[in-house]
Amino acid sequence: MDKTASQNDTGASAARRRLLDTATRLFYTEGIRAVGIDRIIAEAGVAKATFYNHFPSKDDLVLTYIKEQDRLGRDAVSALPEQPPRAMISAIMGRISAAVVAGGWRGCPFLNAAAEYPDPTSAVRQAIDARRTWHHDVLRELLLADGDPTPSVTASLLVALSDGLLEAAYLDDPKGVPALVAEALERLLVRR
Amino acid sequence: MDKTASQNDTGASAARRRLLDTATRLFYTEGIRAVGIDRIIAEAGVAKATFYNHFPSKDDLVLTYIKEQDRLGRDAVSALPEQPPRAMISAIMGRISAAVVAGGWRGCPFLNAAAEYPDPTSAVRQAIDARRTWHHDVLRELLLADGDPTPSVTASLLVALSDGLLEAAYLDDPKGVPALVAEALERLLVRR
DNA sequence: TCCTATCCAGACAGGTCTGTCTATTTGCAG
DNA sequence: CTGCAAATAGACAGACCTGTCTGGATAGGA
């Protein structure tokens, strides 16, 4: 998961920043429903009234957490050096390996959140939808530029592989995942 | 998700069976932490004392739910007609399509549960581990018999694809998944 | 200096959660 | 018919949850 949140911060309040950082850590490592407001404000060293001054409700905090993770991921992709489509696809998929070997991996925050939010019309689920659409679209356009004959299908397969390997890194063996990412790219992309 | 639980039932009590069926439905569609004991016993039409007579705690009920889903999945694979390895692999992966087009798909129950159980030493997580090991091993042995040069790697990729496509069916488009399953097999298995 | 915005500490209400307990009823085996 | 196992309804304790509120501390700009 992206952790460089404290830097480019939106919202501009030390207390708010501490709240969001603490919530991000706790929601990610322990689950959303499992973590209460009292716990977050205690570990952030913030009063309850201050919390409700910055976030109208817990759900709003959750939504902010999800949207920030989304933004950080997109920013990281935007910051990748310009390179040919095929190399760019490898670089994007390579972010999986980077996230996973760092340690403390607890699965994809978006998939974990989706498991706790069954209502597809909820704001959290819609934010997750937006994230997934972005991911698919980025890959599809790169595949199109790379000359892939079925860019949308290949993009769907790459998204599925990403999700599956992120789960494998959480539940099975993180160390084996980078090799699997490379192997998957070999097999899913058209040989040239 | 497998729903033919009421038949081959272990535990042999009508109340217990009703409790487990109701819990399975609610845990799956709404999440585990989101569903309380009071809700389960109300919908199952069972008294609270009866519940705690059959299950020592809620966690025990959750574990029973996970283990039953695991058993149903393994039974379904065992019941597949005998066929050559490659066809058997297709049949196993084809269960994804079957599960997903049935409607009411809310994601893989094991991945959803894992999102809510961060502690890898918990009984629930260990049951999920066992399930994942079984899945990988079944595929690896079939791939070995099929002459795949790297059966373990290919099995890991197939497991990742399964997980990813099950998530795609939940969060993106269920209708597109069967075609993606077929396409993934084409690309991941060695061409013969 | 004073005013205002932000913050902290913590009580409180109203609800929900798990798990225990009492007291009663049902139904089947001997 | 008797006796026992299992079921019922529901109160209860103790903990935790979200969200509101009061009251006081702090700090920076006019």
Coordinates of C-alpha atoms in Angstrom, one line a residue, chain A:
Chain A
M1 CA 0.0 0.0 0.0
D2 CA 1.2 3.5 -0.7
K3 CA 2.4 5.2 2.5
T4 CA 3.7 8.5 1.3
A5 CA 0.4 10.2 2.3
S6 CA 1.8 12.6 4.8
Q7 CA 3.6 14.6 2.2
N8 CA 1.3 15.9 -0.5
D9 CA -1.5 16.4 2.0
T10 CA -4.9 17.9 1.2
G11 CA -7.0 19.2 4.1
A12 CA -4.2 21.1 5.7
S13 CA -4.5 20.5 9.4
A14 CA -2.0 18.7 11.6
A15 CA -4.8 17.0 13.6
R16 CA -6.6 16.0 10.5
R17 CA -3.5 14.6 8.9
R18 CA -2.7 12.6 12.1
L19 CA -6.3 11.2 12.1
L20 CA -6.1 10.1 8.5
D21 CA -2.7 8.6 8.9
T22 CA -3.7 6.7 12.0
A23 CA -7.0 5.6 10.4
T24 CA -5.2 4.4 7.3
R25 CA -2.7 2.3 9.3
L26 CA -5.4 0.8 11.5
F27 CA -8.1 0.3 8.8
Y28 CA -5.5 -1.4 6.6
T29 CA -3.9 -3.7 9.1
E30 CA -6.9 -4.6 11.2
G31 CA -10.0 -4.0 9.0
I32 CA -12.5 -1.2 8.8
R33 CA -15.3 -2.4 11.0
A34 CA -12.8 -3.8 13.5
V35 CA -11.4 -0.3 14.3
G36 CA -13.5 2.1 16.3
I37 CA -13.4 5.9 16.4
D38 CA -12.2 5.9 20.1
R39 CA -9.2 3.8 19.1
I40 CA -8.3 6.1 16.2
I41 CA -8.5 9.3 18.2
A42 CA -6.5 7.7 21.1
E43 CA -3.7 6.6 18.8
A44 CA -3.7 9.9 16.9
G45 CA -3.7 11.9 20.1
V46 CA -6.8 13.9 19.0
A47 CA -10.0 14.8 20.9
K48 CA -13.2 13.4 19.8
A49 CA -14.8 16.8 19.1
T50 CA -11.8 17.6 16.8
F51 CA -12.4 14.4 14.9
Y52 CA -16.0 15.2 14.3
N53 CA -15.0 18.7 13.3
H54 CA -13.0 17.3 10.4
F55 CA -15.1 14.3 9.4
P56 CA -18.9 14.3 9.7
S57 CA -19.0 10.5 10.3
K58 CA -16.8 7.4 10.3
D59 CA -18.1 6.5 6.9
D60 CA -16.7 9.8 5.7
L61 CA -13.3 9.0 7.1
V62 CA -13.4 5.6 5.4
L63 CA -14.3 7.2 2.1
T64 CA -11.4 9.7 2.5
Y65 CA -9.0 6.8 3.3
I66 CA -10.1 4.9 0.1
K67 CA -9.9 8.0 -2.1
E68 CA -6.5 8.9 -0.8
Q69 CA -5.1 5.5 -1.4
D70 CA -6.6 5.7 -4.9
R71 CA -5.0 9.1 -5.5
L72 CA -1.6 7.9 -4.2
G73 CA -1.6 5.0 -6.6
R74 CA -2.5 7.1 -9.6
D75 CA 0.1 9.6 -8.7
A76 CA 2.7 6.9 -8.5
V77 CA 1.8 5.7 -12.0
S78 CA 1.9 9.3 -13.3
A79 CA 5.4 9.7 -11.8
L80 CA 6.7 6.7 -13.7
P81 CA 9.3 7.7 -16.3
E82 CA 8.1 7.9 -19.9
Q83 CA 8.8 4.7 -21.8
P84 CA 7.4 2.6 -24.6
P85 CA 4.0 1.0 -23.9
R86 CA 5.3 -2.5 -23.3
A87 CA 7.8 -1.2 -20.8
M88 CA 5.2 1.0 -19.1
I89 CA 2.9 -2.0 -18.7
S90 CA 5.8 -3.9 -17.0
A91 CA 6.5 -1.0 -14.8
I92 CA 2.9 -0.7 -13.7
M93 CA 2.6 -4.4 -13.0
G94 CA 6.0 -4.2 -11.3
R95 CA 4.5 -2.0 -8.6
I96 CA 2.9 -5.2 -7.3
S97 CA 6.3 -6.6 -6.6
A98 CA 7.5 -3.4 -5.0
A99 CA 4.4 -3.2 -2.7
V100 CA 4.6 -6.8 -1.6
V101 CA 8.3 -7.3 -0.9
A102 CA 8.3 -4.1 1.4
G103 CA 6.7 -6.3 4.1
G104 CA 3.6 -5.7 6.2
W105 CA 1.4 -6.5 3.2
R106 CA -2.2 -7.2 4.3
G107 CA -3.8 -7.4 0.8
C108 CA -5.2 -4.9 -1.5
P109 CA -6.9 -2.2 0.5
F110 CA -9.6 -1.8 -2.1
L111 CA -10.5 -5.5 -2.2
N112 CA -10.4 -5.6 1.6
A113 CA -12.8 -2.7 1.8
A114 CA -15.1 -4.1 -0.9
A115 CA -15.4 -7.2 1.2
E116 CA -16.7 -5.1 4.1
Y117 CA -19.0 -3.0 1.9
P118 CA -21.7 -5.2 0.2
D119 CA -23.8 -2.3 -1.0
P120 CA -22.6 -1.4 -4.5
T121 CA -24.4 2.0 -4.3
S122 CA -22.4 3.1 -1.3
A123 CA -19.9 5.9 -1.7
V124 CA -17.1 3.6 -0.7
R125 CA -18.0 1.0 -3.4
Q126 CA -18.3 3.7 -6.0
A127 CA -14.9 5.0 -5.1
I128 CA -13.6 1.5 -5.5
D129 CA -15.4 1.2 -8.9
A130 CA -13.7 4.3 -10.1
R131 CA -10.3 3.0 -9.1
R132 CA -10.9 -0.3 -10.9
T133 CA -12.1 1.5 -14.0
W134 CA -9.0 3.7 -14.0
H135 CA -6.7 0.7 -13.7
H136 CA -8.4 -1.1 -16.5
D137 CA -8.4 1.9 -18.8
V138 CA -4.7 2.7 -18.2
L139 CA -3.7 -0.8 -19.2
R140 CA -6.1 -1.0 -22.1
E141 CA -4.7 2.2 -23.7
L142 CA -1.2 1.0 -23.3
L143 CA -2.0 -2.3 -24.8
L144 CA -3.7 -0.6 -27.7
A145 CA -0.6 1.5 -28.3
D146 CA 1.4 -1.7 -28.0
G147 CA -0.5 -3.3 -30.8
D148 CA -2.4 -5.8 -28.7
P149 CA -5.2 -7.3 -30.9
T150 CA -7.6 -7.5 -28.0
P151 CA -6.6 -4.7 -25.6
S152 CA -9.7 -4.7 -23.5
V153 CA -9.6 -8.5 -22.9
T154 CA -5.9 -8.4 -22.1
A155 CA -6.4 -5.5 -19.8
S156 CA -9.1 -7.4 -17.9
L157 CA -6.8 -10.4 -17.6
L158 CA -4.0 -8.2 -16.3
V159 CA -6.3 -6.6 -13.7
A160 CA -7.4 -10.1 -12.6
L161 CA -3.8 -11.2 -12.4
S162 CA -2.9 -8.1 -10.3
D163 CA -5.8 -8.7 -7.9
G164 CA -5.0 -12.4 -7.6
L165 CA -1.3 -11.9 -7.1
L166 CA -1.9 -9.3 -4.5
E167 CA -4.1 -11.8 -2.6
A168 CA -1.4 -14.5 -3.1
A169 CA 1.1 -12.1 -1.6
Y170 CA -1.2 -11.7 1.5
L171 CA -2.3 -15.3 1.9
D172 CA 0.4 -17.4 0.4
D173 CA 4.0 -16.4 -0.3
P174 CA 5.0 -12.8 -0.9
K175 CA 8.5 -13.7 -1.9
G176 CA 7.4 -15.8 -4.9
V177 CA 5.2 -13.0 -6.3
P178 CA 7.7 -10.9 -8.3
A179 CA 8.7 -14.0 -10.4
L180 CA 5.0 -14.7 -10.9
V181 CA 4.4 -11.2 -12.1
A182 CA 7.2 -11.5 -14.7
E183 CA 6.0 -14.9 -15.8
A184 CA 2.4 -13.7 -16.1
L185 CA 3.5 -10.9 -18.4
E186 CA 5.4 -13.3 -20.6
R187 CA 2.3 -15.5 -21.0
L188 CA -0.5 -12.9 -21.3
L189 CA 1.1 -10.4 -23.6
V190 CA 1.5 -11.2 -27.3
R191 CA 5.0 -12.4 -28.1
R192 CA 6.8 -10.1 -30.4

